[in-house]
């Protein structure tokens, strides 16, 4: 282990001891916001400190084994112990390196997934619905909660656009690399001659904006329009001006919702989406300069980047960012995304480590 890395770990252990002392004081709960921040930091440091203790134990085991190697009767046993301790130290060093990588402050947040049909007309809208189902099934497998915030249904039952809110532990951390262009190759339902068509959708994964801390929106910056909802919903929904469209005048960002019969609930949902879109825009602008200098292995996250192809005739999915091809498309479309997501996360971590090393 490098000296600089070991020194940083020692500092983190000292900070962990400080947090232990602070959290043991009864008055610490007087400020709930500060208390939550302390407990969050304590939890993050706990696993690192535990791994450091394991590394130091392996280091002591190595010293003991090396001392034993001087005894001819113990040399064979000592050699095995030396190899075991060195292997363990390498494993723990790699784990600690990954744990020391910069943490995305949004990783623990819920997220909004915005799926839009692109080139391909009705087939693109149908594929957008397939993607929405894929993400919903994955969320269900994780035990997360999914809510459809807004949807625009096509004539054949697909989605021109759909926005999902996904709530769960580490939801954004697992799905944040889904932003980009998703291409499908298959025979459309409307194709009578059996020809394979290529269509595309775009996906945007956006961390949920905190109402207070993340985005401050002034009432005078908003234009709120109400109108009659279109599409399915029966006579009541079409006769009542329950649909809401909110425009953020400084940025021109628009969010609308017409899925609920209550204008108040539609307004609340539209505001949630608007805050998240503004936060996403601001963060993408802040990251644009860095992305222009160094485009990462896992892509820039830009919606125009083609990140993945789903080839139905061959039953394969290819992620172009990490050159990964999996021949289990049926399982993937049913929400079995764990192998894919873990591969992308590993590639992202490897890129971070390489960047730090450089």
Tab-separated table of C-alpha atoms in Angstrom:
chain	number	residue	atom	x	y	z
A	1	UNK	CA	0.000	0.000	0.000
A	2	UNK	CA	1.271	3.477	-0.886
A	3	UNK	CA	2.277	5.694	2.028
A	4	UNK	CA	-0.028	8.508	0.892
A	5	UNK	CA	-2.991	6.124	0.827
A	6	UNK	CA	-2.123	4.696	4.250
A	7	UNK	CA	-1.816	8.207	5.706
A	8	UNK	CA	-5.251	9.126	4.369
A	9	UNK	CA	-6.741	5.967	5.883
A	10	UNK	CA	-5.219	6.793	9.269
A	11	UNK	CA	-6.803	10.257	9.097
A	12	UNK	CA	-10.168	8.685	8.301
A	13	UNK	CA	-9.854	6.360	11.287
A	14	UNK	CA	-9.126	9.329	13.535
A	15	UNK	CA	-12.188	11.101	12.144
A	16	UNK	CA	-14.242	7.956	12.781
A	17	UNK	CA	-13.140	8.013	16.444
A	18	UNK	CA	-14.137	11.693	16.666
A	19	UNK	CA	-17.575	10.884	15.270
A	20	UNK	CA	-17.945	8.042	17.758
A	21	UNK	CA	-17.325	10.498	20.577
A	22	UNK	CA	-19.685	13.118	19.138
A	23	UNK	CA	-22.534	10.669	18.592
A	24	UNK	CA	-22.245	9.408	22.157
A	25	UNK	CA	-23.147	12.868	23.491
A	26	UNK	CA	-26.881	13.172	24.329
A	27	UNK	CA	-27.189	16.785	23.097
A	28	UNK	CA	-26.166	15.811	19.549
A	29	UNK	CA	-29.795	14.996	18.682
A	30	UNK	CA	-30.867	18.577	19.368
A	31	UNK	CA	-29.987	19.489	15.789
A	32	UNK	CA	-31.543	16.720	13.692
A	33	UNK	CA	-30.038	17.931	10.432
A	34	UNK	CA	-26.507	17.911	11.883
A	35	UNK	CA	-27.188	14.572	13.577
A	36	UNK	CA	-28.220	12.959	10.287
A	37	UNK	CA	-25.062	14.296	8.610
A	38	UNK	CA	-22.891	12.871	11.407
A	39	UNK	CA	-24.543	9.455	11.292
A	40	UNK	CA	-24.211	9.360	7.500
A	41	UNK	CA	-20.481	10.162	7.720
A	42	UNK	CA	-20.061	7.606	10.517
A	43	UNK	CA	-21.694	4.884	8.433
A	44	UNK	CA	-19.540	5.684	5.387
A	45	UNK	CA	-16.325	5.586	7.431
A	46	UNK	CA	-17.268	2.447	9.359
A	47	UNK	CA	-16.685	0.025	6.472
A	48	UNK	CA	-13.403	1.719	5.527
A	49	UNK	CA	-12.085	1.531	9.092
A	50	UNK	CA	-13.119	-2.123	9.278
A	51	UNK	CA	-11.208	-2.935	6.066
A	52	UNK	CA	-8.156	-1.056	7.358
A	53	UNK	CA	-8.195	-3.170	10.530
A	54	UNK	CA	-8.297	-6.324	8.386
A	55	UNK	CA	-5.353	-5.053	6.331
A	56	UNK	CA	-3.295	-4.319	9.445
A	57	UNK	CA	-4.077	-7.787	10.817
A	58	UNK	CA	-2.899	-9.360	7.540
A	59	UNK	CA	0.237	-7.225	7.789
A	60	UNK	CA	0.908	-8.561	11.304
A	61	UNK	CA	0.282	-12.119	10.085
A	62	UNK	CA	2.879	-11.559	7.353
A	63	UNK	CA	5.503	-10.358	9.848
A	64	UNK	CA	4.818	-13.380	12.087
A	65	UNK	CA	5.078	-15.809	9.171
A	66	UNK	CA	8.309	-14.243	7.952
A	67	UNK	CA	9.801	-14.682	11.413
A	68	UNK	CA	8.691	-18.327	11.466
A	69	UNK	CA	10.394	-18.983	8.122
A	70	UNK	CA	13.785	-18.941	9.870
A	71	UNK	CA	12.845	-22.195	11.630
A	72	UNK	CA	13.600	-25.155	9.271
A	73	UNK	CA	10.790	-27.180	10.808
A	74	UNK	CA	8.245	-24.403	10.200
A	75	UNK	CA	9.498	-23.090	6.850
A	76	UNK	CA	6.919	-24.874	4.653
A	77	UNK	CA	4.032	-23.773	6.844
A	78	UNK	CA	5.471	-20.259	7.072
A	79	UNK	CA	5.733	-20.002	3.278
A	80	UNK	CA	2.032	-20.849	2.927
A	81	UNK	CA	1.153	-18.235	5.542
A	82	UNK	CA	3.313	-15.621	3.787
A	83	UNK	CA	1.567	-16.207	0.459
A	84	UNK	CA	-1.856	-16.145	2.142
A	85	UNK	CA	-1.125	-12.881	3.987
A	86	UNK	CA	0.309	-11.165	0.884
A	87	UNK	CA	-2.685	-12.200	-1.202
A	88	UNK	CA	-5.078	-10.907	1.452
A	89	UNK	CA	-3.204	-7.595	1.649
A	90	UNK	CA	-3.462	-7.131	-2.130
A	91	UNK	CA	-7.194	-7.878	-2.057
A	92	UNK	CA	-7.802	-5.451	0.797
A	93	UNK	CA	-5.692	-2.751	-0.867
A	94	UNK	CA	-7.825	-3.011	-4.025
A	95	UNK	CA	-11.015	-2.836	-1.951
A	96	UNK	CA	-9.774	0.201	-0.043
A	97	UNK	CA	-8.755	1.943	-3.276
A	98	UNK	CA	-12.307	1.568	-4.575
A	99	UNK	CA	-13.758	2.749	-1.257
A	100	UNK	CA	-11.599	5.892	-1.377
A	101	UNK	CA	-12.894	6.921	-4.783
A	102	UNK	CA	-14.851	10.197	-4.796
A	103	UNK	CA	-18.475	9.572	-3.877
A	104	UNK	CA	-21.195	10.995	-6.096
A	105	UNK	CA	-23.406	12.979	-3.684
A	106	UNK	CA	-26.426	11.972	-5.751
A	107	UNK	CA	-25.835	8.211	-5.448
A	108	UNK	CA	-28.095	7.803	-2.428
A	109	UNK	CA	-30.968	9.731	-4.008
A	110	UNK	CA	-34.120	8.590	-5.732
A	111	UNK	CA	-34.286	9.280	-9.447
A	112	UNK	CA	-36.467	10.187	-12.362
A	113	UNK	CA	-36.157	8.181	-15.575
A	114	UNK	CA	-37.358	10.062	-18.633
A	115	UNK	CA	-37.883	7.808	-21.674
A	116	UNK	CA	-38.681	9.360	-25.036
A	117	UNK	CA	-39.451	7.778	-28.388
A	118	UNK	CA	-37.048	8.846	-31.119
A	119	UNK	CA	-36.580	7.769	-34.718
A	120	UNK	CA	-38.859	4.958	-35.791
A	121	UNK	CA	-42.381	6.265	-35.295
A	122	UNK	CA	-44.820	3.815	-33.720
A	123	UNK	CA	-42.129	1.145	-33.305
A	124	UNK	CA	-39.990	3.589	-31.319
A	125	UNK	CA	-42.930	4.333	-29.020
A	126	UNK	CA	-43.518	0.615	-28.486
A	127	UNK	CA	-39.848	0.152	-27.641
A	128	UNK	CA	-40.074	3.059	-25.173
A	129	UNK	CA	-42.851	1.111	-23.431
A	130	UNK	CA	-40.639	-2.005	-23.413
A	131	UNK	CA	-37.804	-0.012	-21.806
A	132	UNK	CA	-40.183	1.406	-19.195
A	133	UNK	CA	-41.340	-2.114	-18.327
A	134	UNK	CA	-37.705	-3.288	-18.155
A	135	UNK	CA	-36.809	-0.600	-15.615
A	136	UNK	CA	-40.011	-1.156	-13.626
A	137	UNK	CA	-39.297	-4.907	-13.409
A	138	UNK	CA	-35.706	-4.198	-12.328
A	139	UNK	CA	-36.946	-1.798	-9.643
A	140	UNK	CA	-39.401	-4.430	-8.395
A	141	UNK	CA	-36.550	-6.939	-8.121
A	142	UNK	CA	-34.690	-4.420	-5.942
A	143	UNK	CA	-37.723	-3.821	-3.737
A	144	UNK	CA	-37.994	-0.206	-4.910
A	145	UNK	CA	-41.129	1.855	-5.391
A	146	UNK	CA	-42.050	3.088	-8.888
A	147	UNK	CA	-44.510	5.828	-9.783
A	148	UNK	CA	-45.451	7.024	-13.273
A	149	UNK	CA	-45.240	10.804	-13.036
A	150	UNK	CA	-46.257	11.623	-16.586
A	151	UNK	CA	-47.023	9.694	-19.766
A	152	UNK	CA	-47.942	10.374	-23.359
A	153	UNK	CA	-49.385	7.234	-24.947
A	154	UNK	CA	-49.111	6.478	-28.667
A	155	UNK	CA	-51.908	5.116	-30.854
A	156	UNK	CA	-50.580	1.549	-30.600
A	157	UNK	CA	-50.168	1.621	-26.838
A	158	UNK	CA	-46.516	2.624	-26.661
A	159	UNK	CA	-45.061	5.757	-25.073
A	160	UNK	CA	-44.172	8.936	-26.886
A	161	UNK	CA	-42.770	9.971	-23.512
A	162	UNK	CA	-42.973	8.576	-20.005
A	163	UNK	CA	-41.389	9.756	-16.746
A	164	UNK	CA	-40.850	7.266	-13.930
A	165	UNK	CA	-39.989	8.190	-10.364
A	166	UNK	CA	-38.003	5.386	-8.738
A	167	UNK	CA	-37.595	5.447	-4.973
A	168	UNK	CA	-35.186	3.128	-3.207
A	169	UNK	CA	-31.802	2.746	-1.548
A	170	UNK	CA	-29.048	3.442	-4.078
A	171	UNK	CA	-31.506	3.826	-6.959
A	172	UNK	CA	-29.596	6.601	-8.724
A	173	UNK	CA	-26.233	4.896	-8.121
A	174	UNK	CA	-27.400	1.832	-10.029
A	175	UNK	CA	-29.274	3.519	-12.864
A	176	UNK	CA	-27.330	6.737	-13.448
A	177	UNK	CA	-25.412	5.271	-16.407
A	178	UNK	CA	-28.635	4.568	-18.336
A	179	UNK	CA	-28.695	8.068	-19.843
A	180	UNK	CA	-28.227	8.060	-23.600
A	181	UNK	CA	-29.547	6.606	-26.832
A	182	UNK	CA	-30.986	3.081	-26.813
A	183	UNK	CA	-31.280	1.430	-30.246
A	184	UNK	CA	-33.502	-1.547	-31.071
A	185	UNK	CA	-33.272	-3.890	-34.065
A	186	UNK	CA	-36.308	-6.126	-34.588
A	187	UNK	CA	-39.305	-6.860	-36.805
A	188	UNK	CA	-42.019	-4.349	-35.808
A	189	UNK	CA	-45.582	-5.441	-35.095
A	190	UNK	CA	-46.686	-3.320	-38.054
A	191	UNK	CA	-44.216	-4.957	-40.475
A	192	UNK	CA	-46.012	-7.369	-42.856
A	193	UNK	CA	-42.973	-8.578	-44.828
A	194	UNK	CA	-40.808	-9.636	-41.894
A	195	UNK	CA	-38.127	-6.980	-42.393
A	196	UNK	CA	-35.921	-5.912	-39.493
A	197	UNK	CA	-36.195	-2.230	-38.621
A	198	UNK	CA	-33.948	-0.059	-36.485
A	199	UNK	CA	-35.527	2.407	-34.060
A	200	UNK	CA	-34.255	4.428	-31.133
A	201	UNK	CA	-35.278	5.941	-27.817
A	202	UNK	CA	-33.510	8.289	-25.449
A	203	UNK	CA	-33.280	7.797	-21.707
A	204	UNK	CA	-32.348	10.446	-19.138
A	205	UNK	CA	-31.568	9.378	-15.562
A	206	UNK	CA	-31.872	12.369	-13.241
A	207	UNK	CA	-31.360	12.457	-9.457
A	208	UNK	CA	-34.353	13.742	-7.559
A	209	UNK	CA	-33.937	17.362	-6.535
A	210	UNK	CA	-34.366	18.236	-2.891
A	211	UNK	CA	-37.158	20.790	-2.496
A	212	UNK	CA	-35.107	23.138	-0.328
A	213	UNK	CA	-31.393	22.443	-0.600
A	214	UNK	CA	-30.916	21.681	-4.294
A	215	UNK	CA	-33.061	24.075	-6.294
A	216	UNK	CA	-34.562	27.391	-5.217
A	217	UNK	CA	-37.344	28.476	-7.551
A	218	UNK	CA	-39.009	31.857	-7.123
A	219	UNK	CA	-42.775	32.008	-7.797
A	220	UNK	CA	-42.306	34.923	-10.198
A	221	UNK	CA	-40.053	32.714	-12.358
A	222	UNK	CA	-42.925	30.342	-13.147
A	223	UNK	CA	-45.757	30.406	-15.656
A	224	UNK	CA	-48.491	27.923	-14.760
A	225	UNK	CA	-51.076	26.918	-17.354
A	226	UNK	CA	-54.061	24.645	-16.755
A	227	UNK	CA	-55.908	22.849	-19.504
A	228	UNK	CA	-58.149	19.892	-20.215
A	229	UNK	CA	-56.404	16.545	-20.213
A	230	UNK	CA	-56.273	14.667	-23.481
A	231	UNK	CA	-56.411	10.953	-24.163
A	232	UNK	CA	-57.788	8.230	-21.930
A	233	UNK	CA	-59.504	9.035	-18.678
A	234	UNK	CA	-63.218	9.224	-19.334
A	235	UNK	CA	-65.600	12.155	-19.546
A	236	UNK	CA	-64.700	13.694	-16.181
A	237	UNK	CA	-61.027	14.106	-16.922
A	238	UNK	CA	-61.732	15.630	-20.315
A	239	UNK	CA	-64.309	18.117	-19.020
A	240	UNK	CA	-62.191	19.386	-16.124
A	241	UNK	CA	-59.139	21.621	-16.474
A	242	UNK	CA	-57.062	19.300	-14.312
A	243	UNK	CA	-53.906	19.127	-16.451
A	244	UNK	CA	-51.054	21.432	-15.457
A	245	UNK	CA	-48.107	22.765	-17.440
A	246	UNK	CA	-45.367	24.697	-15.611
A	247	UNK	CA	-42.723	26.723	-17.446
A	248	UNK	CA	-39.545	27.918	-15.723
A	249	UNK	CA	-39.031	31.254	-17.473
A	250	UNK	CA	-35.252	31.730	-16.870
A	251	UNK	CA	-34.350	28.358	-18.417
A	252	UNK	CA	-37.357	27.653	-20.627
A	253	UNK	CA	-37.709	24.203	-19.060
A	254	UNK	CA	-41.257	22.850	-19.131
A	255	UNK	CA	-42.949	20.090	-17.115
A	256	UNK	CA	-46.541	19.010	-17.340
A	257	UNK	CA	-48.781	16.401	-15.790
A	258	UNK	CA	-52.305	15.346	-16.661
A	259	UNK	CA	-52.482	11.838	-15.235
A	260	UNK	CA	-54.474	12.654	-12.089
A	261	UNK	CA	-58.000	14.016	-11.856
A	262	UNK	CA	-56.807	16.448	-9.191
A	263	UNK	CA	-55.298	19.661	-10.512
A	264	UNK	CA	-53.474	20.099	-7.175
A	265	UNK	CA	-51.795	16.669	-7.393
A	266	UNK	CA	-50.891	17.247	-11.042
A	267	UNK	CA	-49.287	20.555	-10.061
A	268	UNK	CA	-47.252	18.885	-7.312
A	269	UNK	CA	-46.025	16.187	-9.693
A	270	UNK	CA	-45.149	18.712	-12.388
A	271	UNK	CA	-43.170	20.775	-9.854
A	272	UNK	CA	-41.206	17.681	-8.784
A	273	UNK	CA	-40.318	16.935	-12.396
A	274	UNK	CA	-39.476	20.609	-13.071
A	275	UNK	CA	-37.074	20.796	-10.107
A	276	UNK	CA	-35.356	17.613	-11.213
A	277	UNK	CA	-34.991	18.816	-14.808
A	278	UNK	CA	-33.523	22.142	-13.674
A	279	UNK	CA	-31.076	20.341	-11.359
A	280	UNK	CA	-30.106	18.005	-14.202
A	281	UNK	CA	-29.529	20.943	-16.575
A	282	UNK	CA	-27.367	22.818	-14.084
A	283	UNK	CA	-25.263	19.742	-13.301
A	284	UNK	CA	-24.782	18.874	-16.987
A	285	UNK	CA	-23.655	22.438	-17.699
A	286	UNK	CA	-21.229	22.308	-14.768
A	287	UNK	CA	-19.791	19.028	-16.033
A	288	UNK	CA	-19.676	20.049	-19.713
A	289	UNK	CA	-16.265	21.710	-19.494
A	290	UNK	CA	-14.643	18.665	-17.892
A	291	UNK	CA	-16.402	16.308	-20.300
A	292	UNK	CA	-15.069	18.287	-23.265
A	293	UNK	CA	-11.512	17.694	-22.084
A	294	UNK	CA	-11.910	14.037	-21.177
A	295	UNK	CA	-14.790	11.903	-22.351
A	296	UNK	CA	-15.018	8.948	-20.014
A	297	UNK	CA	-15.187	5.288	-20.853
A	298	UNK	CA	-18.780	5.106	-19.702
A	299	UNK	CA	-19.745	8.109	-21.831
A	300	UNK	CA	-20.663	11.673	-21.056
A	301	UNK	CA	-24.238	10.873	-20.044
A	302	UNK	CA	-25.479	13.030	-22.878
A	303	UNK	CA	-28.803	11.912	-24.292
A	304	UNK	CA	-27.455	12.024	-27.845
A	305	UNK	CA	-24.806	9.365	-27.101
A	306	UNK	CA	-25.766	5.937	-28.443
A	307	UNK	CA	-24.958	3.673	-25.544
A	308	UNK	CA	-26.708	0.380	-26.250
A	309	UNK	CA	-28.231	-1.828	-28.945
A	310	UNK	CA	-30.952	-4.421	-28.369
A	311	UNK	CA	-30.945	-6.948	-31.240
A	312	UNK	CA	-34.029	-9.147	-30.949
A	313	UNK	CA	-33.407	-11.555	-33.898
A	314	UNK	CA	-30.036	-12.502	-32.374
A	315	UNK	CA	-31.229	-12.297	-28.765
A	316	UNK	CA	-28.353	-10.043	-27.775
A	317	UNK	CA	-27.735	-6.756	-26.009
A	318	UNK	CA	-24.532	-4.781	-26.622
A	319	UNK	CA	-23.366	-1.908	-24.458
A	320	UNK	CA	-21.053	0.082	-26.727
A	321	UNK	CA	-19.309	2.005	-23.934
A	322	UNK	CA	-17.667	-1.061	-22.417
A	323	UNK	CA	-17.913	-3.425	-25.417
A	324	UNK	CA	-20.083	-5.858	-23.466
A	325	UNK	CA	-22.399	-8.239	-25.327
A	326	UNK	CA	-24.860	-10.480	-23.480
A	327	UNK	CA	-26.920	-13.139	-25.223
A	328	UNK	CA	-29.850	-13.102	-22.820
A	329	UNK	CA	-32.045	-10.356	-24.199
A	330	UNK	CA	-35.321	-11.895	-22.970
A	331	UNK	CA	-34.052	-11.863	-19.397
A	332	UNK	CA	-32.715	-8.318	-19.745
A	333	UNK	CA	-36.018	-6.996	-21.076
A	334	UNK	CA	-37.682	-8.664	-18.085
A	335	UNK	CA	-35.566	-6.551	-15.742
A	336	UNK	CA	-32.536	-8.780	-15.172
A	337	UNK	CA	-30.035	-5.907	-15.347
A	338	UNK	CA	-27.704	-6.828	-12.476
A	339	UNK	CA	-24.864	-8.265	-14.587
A	340	UNK	CA	-24.978	-5.325	-16.974
A	341	UNK	CA	-25.114	-2.664	-14.258
A	342	UNK	CA	-22.292	-4.241	-12.250
A	343	UNK	CA	-20.100	-4.390	-15.372
A	344	UNK	CA	-20.696	-0.692	-16.091
A	345	UNK	CA	-20.042	0.277	-12.463
A	346	UNK	CA	-16.798	-1.731	-12.475
A	347	UNK	CA	-15.688	-0.004	-15.684
A	348	UNK	CA	-16.484	3.392	-14.177
A	349	UNK	CA	-14.495	2.576	-11.036
A	350	UNK	CA	-11.552	1.339	-13.105
A	351	UNK	CA	-11.607	4.583	-15.081
A	352	UNK	CA	-11.632	6.628	-11.870
A	353	UNK	CA	-8.695	4.655	-10.493
A	354	UNK	CA	-6.750	5.104	-13.731
A	355	UNK	CA	-7.491	8.833	-13.674
A	356	UNK	CA	-6.298	9.158	-10.074
A	357	UNK	CA	-3.181	7.144	-10.886
A	358	UNK	CA	-2.417	9.354	-13.881
